[in-house]
């Protein structure tokens, strides 16, 4: 058991040191890097929405991938201190409240026509796995609602969820919105973590 703890701690320190060396504010960037390497979701010139973007690692990496002709919009409750390139804008806002807006008001607030919507959001944890998973599901459904309203046809969605009894329900909701879905756990996730990523690929055309 001691070896496992030491290994997990080493893994955490390794990615944290690497993030600092590469000028990213958090180790979470390597999760998105693994997702991008495997699925090639973000392309040059893409418009990307990053929900719950603090402290800024995902938005910063997405901006690199999208390039100068692309655009990244980040949303978070907190002010993000990270410095971004000119193609990135961060808005202080509540994702839950945004998900409750109608399509027209949502478009006025954060725009529309995104190629990719990202969500690495996680709830404040309580230590109770069932409660934490339920809160994660609530955030994920809000993220999916926003993705449904703002993604272009054939757009993609990446969402972190804590595995729990609502996992299958959320997966089914993603399946109804996208032609394909993938379940993926990056190696850079902490081994003991219950987090996993659901990736929706090719948003289906809306029915009239």
PDB file of C-alpha atoms in Angstrom:
ATOM      1  CA  UNK A   1       0.000   0.000   0.000  1.00  0.00           C
ATOM      2  CA  UNK A   2       2.840   2.373   0.790  1.00  0.00           C
ATOM      3  CA  UNK A   3       4.294   1.861  -2.668  1.00  0.00           C
ATOM      4  CA  UNK A   4       0.999   2.820  -4.285  1.00  0.00           C
ATOM      5  CA  UNK A   5       0.811   6.040  -2.281  1.00  0.00           C
ATOM      6  CA  UNK A   6       4.398   6.897  -3.144  1.00  0.00           C
ATOM      7  CA  UNK A   7       3.756   6.167  -6.832  1.00  0.00           C
ATOM      8  CA  UNK A   8       0.612   8.318  -6.861  1.00  0.00           C
ATOM      9  CA  UNK A   9       2.424  11.164  -5.123  1.00  0.00           C
ATOM     10  CA  UNK A  10       5.319  10.913  -7.566  1.00  0.00           C
ATOM     11  CA  UNK A  11       2.901  11.001 -10.508  1.00  0.00           C
ATOM     12  CA  UNK A  12       1.199  14.123  -9.113  1.00  0.00           C
ATOM     13  CA  UNK A  13       4.502  15.876  -8.487  1.00  0.00           C
ATOM     14  CA  UNK A  14       5.789  14.892 -11.935  1.00  0.00           C
ATOM     15  CA  UNK A  15       2.881  16.500 -13.784  1.00  0.00           C
ATOM     16  CA  UNK A  16       2.830  19.533 -11.484  1.00  0.00           C
ATOM     17  CA  UNK A  17       6.543  20.154 -12.089  1.00  0.00           C
ATOM     18  CA  UNK A  18       6.116  19.615 -15.807  1.00  0.00           C
ATOM     19  CA  UNK A  19       3.225  22.114 -15.956  1.00  0.00           C
ATOM     20  CA  UNK A  20       5.282  24.740 -14.153  1.00  0.00           C
ATOM     21  CA  UNK A  21       8.232  24.163 -16.469  1.00  0.00           C
ATOM     22  CA  UNK A  22       6.012  24.515 -19.554  1.00  0.00           C
ATOM     23  CA  UNK A  23       4.280  27.647 -18.170  1.00  0.00           C
ATOM     24  CA  UNK A  24       0.843  26.172 -17.562  1.00  0.00           C
ATOM     25  CA  UNK A  25      -0.967  27.062 -14.322  1.00  0.00           C
ATOM     26  CA  UNK A  26      -2.085  23.498 -13.505  1.00  0.00           C
ATOM     27  CA  UNK A  27      -1.283  19.848 -14.215  1.00  0.00           C
ATOM     28  CA  UNK A  28      -4.760  19.357 -15.724  1.00  0.00           C
ATOM     29  CA  UNK A  29      -3.392  20.527 -19.074  1.00  0.00           C
ATOM     30  CA  UNK A  30      -1.926  17.059 -19.660  1.00  0.00           C
ATOM     31  CA  UNK A  31      -5.387  15.503 -19.536  1.00  0.00           C
ATOM     32  CA  UNK A  32      -6.461  17.697 -22.444  1.00  0.00           C
ATOM     33  CA  UNK A  33      -3.173  17.019 -24.230  1.00  0.00           C
ATOM     34  CA  UNK A  34      -3.827  13.278 -24.019  1.00  0.00           C
ATOM     35  CA  UNK A  35      -7.397  13.747 -25.244  1.00  0.00           C
ATOM     36  CA  UNK A  36      -6.204  15.914 -28.131  1.00  0.00           C
ATOM     37  CA  UNK A  37      -3.447  13.468 -29.066  1.00  0.00           C
ATOM     38  CA  UNK A  38      -5.929  10.592 -29.230  1.00  0.00           C
ATOM     39  CA  UNK A  39      -8.984  12.262 -30.769  1.00  0.00           C
ATOM     40  CA  UNK A  40      -7.645  15.373 -32.616  1.00  0.00           C
ATOM     41  CA  UNK A  41     -10.679  17.468 -31.659  1.00  0.00           C
ATOM     42  CA  UNK A  42      -9.290  21.029 -31.829  1.00  0.00           C
ATOM     43  CA  UNK A  43      -7.980  22.279 -35.167  1.00  0.00           C
ATOM     44  CA  UNK A  44      -6.400  25.478 -36.441  1.00  0.00           C
ATOM     45  CA  UNK A  45      -8.993  28.218 -36.807  1.00  0.00           C
ATOM     46  CA  UNK A  46     -11.490  26.555 -34.449  1.00  0.00           C
ATOM     47  CA  UNK A  47     -13.754  28.416 -32.057  1.00  0.00           C
ATOM     48  CA  UNK A  48     -13.578  26.807 -28.604  1.00  0.00           C
ATOM     49  CA  UNK A  49     -15.661  27.305 -25.446  1.00  0.00           C
ATOM     50  CA  UNK A  50     -14.042  26.303 -22.137  1.00  0.00           C
ATOM     51  CA  UNK A  51     -16.555  25.986 -19.277  1.00  0.00           C
ATOM     52  CA  UNK A  52     -15.137  26.369 -15.770  1.00  0.00           C
ATOM     53  CA  UNK A  53     -11.827  27.478 -17.220  1.00  0.00           C
ATOM     54  CA  UNK A  54      -9.922  28.474 -14.033  1.00  0.00           C
ATOM     55  CA  UNK A  55      -7.004  28.404 -13.503  1.00  0.00           C
ATOM     56  CA  UNK A  56      -6.572  28.539 -17.280  1.00  0.00           C
ATOM     57  CA  UNK A  57      -4.524  25.551 -18.441  1.00  0.00           C
ATOM     58  CA  UNK A  58      -7.146  24.153 -20.810  1.00  0.00           C
ATOM     59  CA  UNK A  59      -7.961  27.545 -22.327  1.00  0.00           C
ATOM     60  CA  UNK A  60      -4.263  28.304 -22.818  1.00  0.00           C
ATOM     61  CA  UNK A  61      -3.587  24.991 -24.542  1.00  0.00           C
ATOM     62  CA  UNK A  62      -6.766  25.239 -26.634  1.00  0.00           C
ATOM     63  CA  UNK A  63      -5.620  28.684 -27.792  1.00  0.00           C
ATOM     64  CA  UNK A  64      -2.301  27.206 -28.936  1.00  0.00           C
ATOM     65  CA  UNK A  65      -4.135  24.544 -30.925  1.00  0.00           C
ATOM     66  CA  UNK A  66      -6.654  26.946 -32.460  1.00  0.00           C
ATOM     67  CA  UNK A  67      -3.932  29.399 -33.464  1.00  0.00           C
ATOM     68  CA  UNK A  68      -4.164  33.091 -34.272  1.00  0.00           C
ATOM     69  CA  UNK A  69      -7.140  32.569 -36.589  1.00  0.00           C
ATOM     70  CA  UNK A  70      -9.040  30.654 -33.910  1.00  0.00           C
ATOM     71  CA  UNK A  71     -10.930  31.910 -30.883  1.00  0.00           C
ATOM     72  CA  UNK A  72     -11.207  30.654 -27.293  1.00  0.00           C
ATOM     73  CA  UNK A  73     -13.830  31.850 -24.828  1.00  0.00           C
ATOM     74  CA  UNK A  74     -13.455  30.801 -21.193  1.00  0.00           C
ATOM     75  CA  UNK A  75     -16.163  30.988 -18.533  1.00  0.00           C
ATOM     76  CA  UNK A  76     -15.606  30.773 -14.784  1.00  0.00           C
ATOM     77  CA  UNK A  77     -17.030  32.047 -11.503  1.00  0.00           C
ATOM     78  CA  UNK A  78     -13.551  33.184 -10.498  1.00  0.00           C
ATOM     79  CA  UNK A  79     -11.341  35.832 -12.011  1.00  0.00           C
ATOM     80  CA  UNK A  80      -8.561  34.058 -13.916  1.00  0.00           C
ATOM     81  CA  UNK A  81      -5.147  35.638 -13.425  1.00  0.00           C
ATOM     82  CA  UNK A  82      -3.369  33.681 -16.172  1.00  0.00           C
ATOM     83  CA  UNK A  83      -2.185  35.740 -19.146  1.00  0.00           C
ATOM     84  CA  UNK A  84      -3.582  34.508 -22.430  1.00  0.00           C
ATOM     85  CA  UNK A  85      -2.820  35.133 -26.081  1.00  0.00           C
ATOM     86  CA  UNK A  86      -4.838  37.647 -28.081  1.00  0.00           C
ATOM     87  CA  UNK A  87      -7.238  34.991 -29.384  1.00  0.00           C
ATOM     88  CA  UNK A  88      -8.577  34.250 -25.877  1.00  0.00           C
ATOM     89  CA  UNK A  89     -11.207  35.991 -23.774  1.00  0.00           C
ATOM     90  CA  UNK A  90     -12.356  35.013 -20.280  1.00  0.00           C
ATOM     91  CA  UNK A  91     -15.813  35.933 -18.985  1.00  0.00           C
ATOM     92  CA  UNK A  92     -16.767  35.824 -15.309  1.00  0.00           C
ATOM     93  CA  UNK A  93     -20.026  33.908 -15.174  1.00  0.00           C
ATOM     94  CA  UNK A  94     -21.984  31.022 -13.677  1.00  0.00           C
ATOM     95  CA  UNK A  95     -22.272  27.995 -15.968  1.00  0.00           C
ATOM     96  CA  UNK A  96     -25.405  26.806 -14.147  1.00  0.00           C
ATOM     97  CA  UNK A  97     -27.113  30.147 -14.771  1.00  0.00           C
ATOM     98  CA  UNK A  98     -25.979  30.174 -18.398  1.00  0.00           C
ATOM     99  CA  UNK A  99     -27.510  26.736 -18.948  1.00  0.00           C
ATOM    100  CA  UNK A 100     -30.881  28.109 -17.839  1.00  0.00           C
ATOM    101  CA  UNK A 101     -30.927  30.894 -20.437  1.00  0.00           C
ATOM    102  CA  UNK A 102     -32.890  30.505 -23.650  1.00  0.00           C
ATOM    103  CA  UNK A 103     -30.898  30.071 -26.846  1.00  0.00           C
ATOM    104  CA  UNK A 104     -31.115  33.733 -27.884  1.00  0.00           C
ATOM    105  CA  UNK A 105     -29.944  35.091 -24.518  1.00  0.00           C
ATOM    106  CA  UNK A 106     -27.207  32.484 -24.314  1.00  0.00           C
ATOM    107  CA  UNK A 107     -25.924  33.492 -27.747  1.00  0.00           C
ATOM    108  CA  UNK A 108     -25.890  37.152 -26.682  1.00  0.00           C
ATOM    109  CA  UNK A 109     -23.821  36.304 -23.600  1.00  0.00           C
ATOM    110  CA  UNK A 110     -21.206  33.868 -24.912  1.00  0.00           C
ATOM    111  CA  UNK A 111     -21.820  33.597 -28.648  1.00  0.00           C
ATOM    112  CA  UNK A 112     -22.519  30.515 -30.704  1.00  0.00           C
ATOM    113  CA  UNK A 113     -21.026  28.540 -33.592  1.00  0.00           C
ATOM    114  CA  UNK A 114     -18.392  26.730 -31.536  1.00  0.00           C
ATOM    115  CA  UNK A 115     -16.429  23.833 -32.980  1.00  0.00           C
ATOM    116  CA  UNK A 116     -15.568  22.413 -29.567  1.00  0.00           C
ATOM    117  CA  UNK A 117     -17.012  22.816 -26.062  1.00  0.00           C
ATOM    118  CA  UNK A 118     -14.792  21.753 -23.153  1.00  0.00           C
ATOM    119  CA  UNK A 119     -15.740  21.149 -19.523  1.00  0.00           C
ATOM    120  CA  UNK A 120     -13.192  20.140 -16.906  1.00  0.00           C
ATOM    121  CA  UNK A 121     -15.506  21.360 -14.146  1.00  0.00           C
ATOM    122  CA  UNK A 122     -15.639  19.600 -10.801  1.00  0.00           C
ATOM    123  CA  UNK A 123     -17.815  20.332  -7.764  1.00  0.00           C
ATOM    124  CA  UNK A 124     -16.487  21.235  -4.344  1.00  0.00           C
ATOM    125  CA  UNK A 125     -15.988  17.759  -2.933  1.00  0.00           C
ATOM    126  CA  UNK A 126     -17.437  16.550   0.371  1.00  0.00           C
ATOM    127  CA  UNK A 127     -15.597  13.251   0.730  1.00  0.00           C
ATOM    128  CA  UNK A 128     -18.852  11.378   0.159  1.00  0.00           C
ATOM    129  CA  UNK A 129     -18.555   9.705  -3.218  1.00  0.00           C
ATOM    130  CA  UNK A 130     -22.309   9.537  -3.858  1.00  0.00           C
ATOM    131  CA  UNK A 131     -22.808  13.233  -3.100  1.00  0.00           C
ATOM    132  CA  UNK A 132     -19.763  14.286  -5.127  1.00  0.00           C
ATOM    133  CA  UNK A 133     -20.878  12.168  -8.103  1.00  0.00           C
ATOM    134  CA  UNK A 134     -24.382  13.672  -7.993  1.00  0.00           C
ATOM    135  CA  UNK A 135     -22.965  17.200  -7.941  1.00  0.00           C
ATOM    136  CA  UNK A 136     -20.655  16.347 -10.816  1.00  0.00           C
ATOM    137  CA  UNK A 137     -23.616  15.027 -12.832  1.00  0.00           C
ATOM    138  CA  UNK A 138     -25.475  18.317 -12.248  1.00  0.00           C
ATOM    139  CA  UNK A 139     -22.528  20.314 -13.612  1.00  0.00           C
ATOM    140  CA  UNK A 140     -22.163  17.948 -16.569  1.00  0.00           C
ATOM    141  CA  UNK A 141     -25.812  18.300 -17.550  1.00  0.00           C
ATOM    142  CA  UNK A 142     -25.414  22.092 -17.478  1.00  0.00           C
ATOM    143  CA  UNK A 143     -22.328  21.796 -19.701  1.00  0.00           C
ATOM    144  CA  UNK A 144     -24.163  19.497 -22.116  1.00  0.00           C
ATOM    145  CA  UNK A 145     -27.117  21.885 -22.314  1.00  0.00           C
ATOM    146  CA  UNK A 146     -24.767  24.720 -23.270  1.00  0.00           C
ATOM    147  CA  UNK A 147     -23.000  22.493 -25.800  1.00  0.00           C
ATOM    148  CA  UNK A 148     -26.329  21.560 -27.385  1.00  0.00           C
ATOM    149  CA  UNK A 149     -27.195  25.236 -27.831  1.00  0.00           C
ATOM    150  CA  UNK A 150     -23.827  26.633 -28.930  1.00  0.00           C
ATOM    151  CA  UNK A 151     -22.038  23.943 -30.957  1.00  0.00           C
ATOM    152  CA  UNK A 152     -22.018  23.889 -34.723  1.00  0.00           C
ATOM    153  CA  UNK A 153     -23.306  20.821 -36.485  1.00  0.00           C
ATOM    154  CA  UNK A 154     -20.525  18.180 -36.325  1.00  0.00           C
ATOM    155  CA  UNK A 155     -18.996  19.963 -33.319  1.00  0.00           C
ATOM    156  CA  UNK A 156     -17.381  18.089 -30.421  1.00  0.00           C
ATOM    157  CA  UNK A 157     -17.791  18.033 -26.642  1.00  0.00           C
ATOM    158  CA  UNK A 158     -15.385  17.001 -23.863  1.00  0.00           C
ATOM    159  CA  UNK A 159     -16.723  16.643 -20.329  1.00  0.00           C
ATOM    160  CA  UNK A 160     -15.296  15.381 -17.053  1.00  0.00           C
ATOM    161  CA  UNK A 161     -17.664  13.447 -14.803  1.00  0.00           C
ATOM    162  CA  UNK A 162     -17.244  11.633 -11.496  1.00  0.00           C
ATOM    163  CA  UNK A 163     -18.363   8.051 -11.884  1.00  0.00           C
ATOM    164  CA  UNK A 164     -21.530   7.294  -9.929  1.00  0.00           C
ATOM    165  CA  UNK A 165     -25.085   6.080 -10.333  1.00  0.00           C
ATOM    166  CA  UNK A 166     -25.922   8.920 -12.781  1.00  0.00           C
ATOM    167  CA  UNK A 167     -23.036   8.125 -15.130  1.00  0.00           C
ATOM    168  CA  UNK A 168     -25.066   5.973 -17.535  1.00  0.00           C
ATOM    169  CA  UNK A 169     -27.841   8.558 -17.698  1.00  0.00           C
ATOM    170  CA  UNK A 170     -25.366  11.258 -18.676  1.00  0.00           C
ATOM    171  CA  UNK A 171     -23.714   8.990 -21.226  1.00  0.00           C
ATOM    172  CA  UNK A 172     -27.133   8.316 -22.784  1.00  0.00           C
ATOM    173  CA  UNK A 173     -27.797  12.064 -23.009  1.00  0.00           C
ATOM    174  CA  UNK A 174     -24.476  12.555 -24.811  1.00  0.00           C
ATOM    175  CA  UNK A 175     -25.298   9.691 -27.189  1.00  0.00           C
ATOM    176  CA  UNK A 176     -28.563  11.389 -28.175  1.00  0.00           C
ATOM    177  CA  UNK A 177     -26.722  14.594 -29.096  1.00  0.00           C
ATOM    178  CA  UNK A 178     -23.681  13.215 -30.935  1.00  0.00           C
ATOM    179  CA  UNK A 179     -23.134  10.618 -33.651  1.00  0.00           C
ATOM    180  CA  UNK A 180     -20.333   8.986 -31.667  1.00  0.00           C
ATOM    181  CA  UNK A 181     -19.085   9.006 -28.104  1.00  0.00           C
ATOM    182  CA  UNK A 182     -15.921   7.827 -26.389  1.00  0.00           C
ATOM    183  CA  UNK A 183     -15.101   7.144 -22.742  1.00  0.00           C
ATOM    184  CA  UNK A 184     -11.520   8.008 -21.840  1.00  0.00           C
ATOM    185  CA  UNK A 185      -9.398   8.258 -18.707  1.00  0.00           C
ATOM    186  CA  UNK A 186      -6.070  10.017 -19.325  1.00  0.00           C
ATOM    187  CA  UNK A 187      -2.969   8.531 -17.726  1.00  0.00           C
ATOM    188  CA  UNK A 188      -2.327  11.916 -16.107  1.00  0.00           C
ATOM    189  CA  UNK A 189      -5.450  11.501 -13.942  1.00  0.00           C
ATOM    190  CA  UNK A 190      -4.672  10.543 -10.376  1.00  0.00           C
ATOM    191  CA  UNK A 191      -4.993   6.782 -10.064  1.00  0.00           C
ATOM    192  CA  UNK A 192      -7.395   6.992  -7.126  1.00  0.00           C
ATOM    193  CA  UNK A 193      -9.640   9.546  -8.860  1.00  0.00           C
ATOM    194  CA  UNK A 194     -13.176   8.617  -9.929  1.00  0.00           C
ATOM    195  CA  UNK A 195     -13.088  11.188 -12.727  1.00  0.00           C
ATOM    196  CA  UNK A 196     -13.478  10.097 -16.323  1.00  0.00           C
ATOM    197  CA  UNK A 197     -14.079  11.943 -19.587  1.00  0.00           C
ATOM    198  CA  UNK A 198     -16.973  11.529 -21.979  1.00  0.00           C
ATOM    199  CA  UNK A 199     -16.289  12.800 -25.481  1.00  0.00           C
ATOM    200  CA  UNK A 200     -19.106  13.552 -27.900  1.00  0.00           C
ATOM    201  CA  UNK A 201     -18.024  13.568 -31.549  1.00  0.00           C
ATOM    202  CA  UNK A 202     -20.021  15.069 -34.446  1.00  0.00           C
ATOM    203  CA  UNK A 203     -23.041  16.880 -33.037  1.00  0.00           C
ATOM    204  CA  UNK A 204     -26.149  15.763 -34.877  1.00  0.00           C
ATOM    205  CA  UNK A 205     -28.248  18.126 -36.959  1.00  0.00           C
ATOM    206  CA  UNK A 206     -31.128  19.708 -35.087  1.00  0.00           C
ATOM    207  CA  UNK A 207     -34.586  18.581 -36.095  1.00  0.00           C
ATOM    208  CA  UNK A 208     -36.899  21.306 -37.303  1.00  0.00           C
TER     209      UNK A 208
END
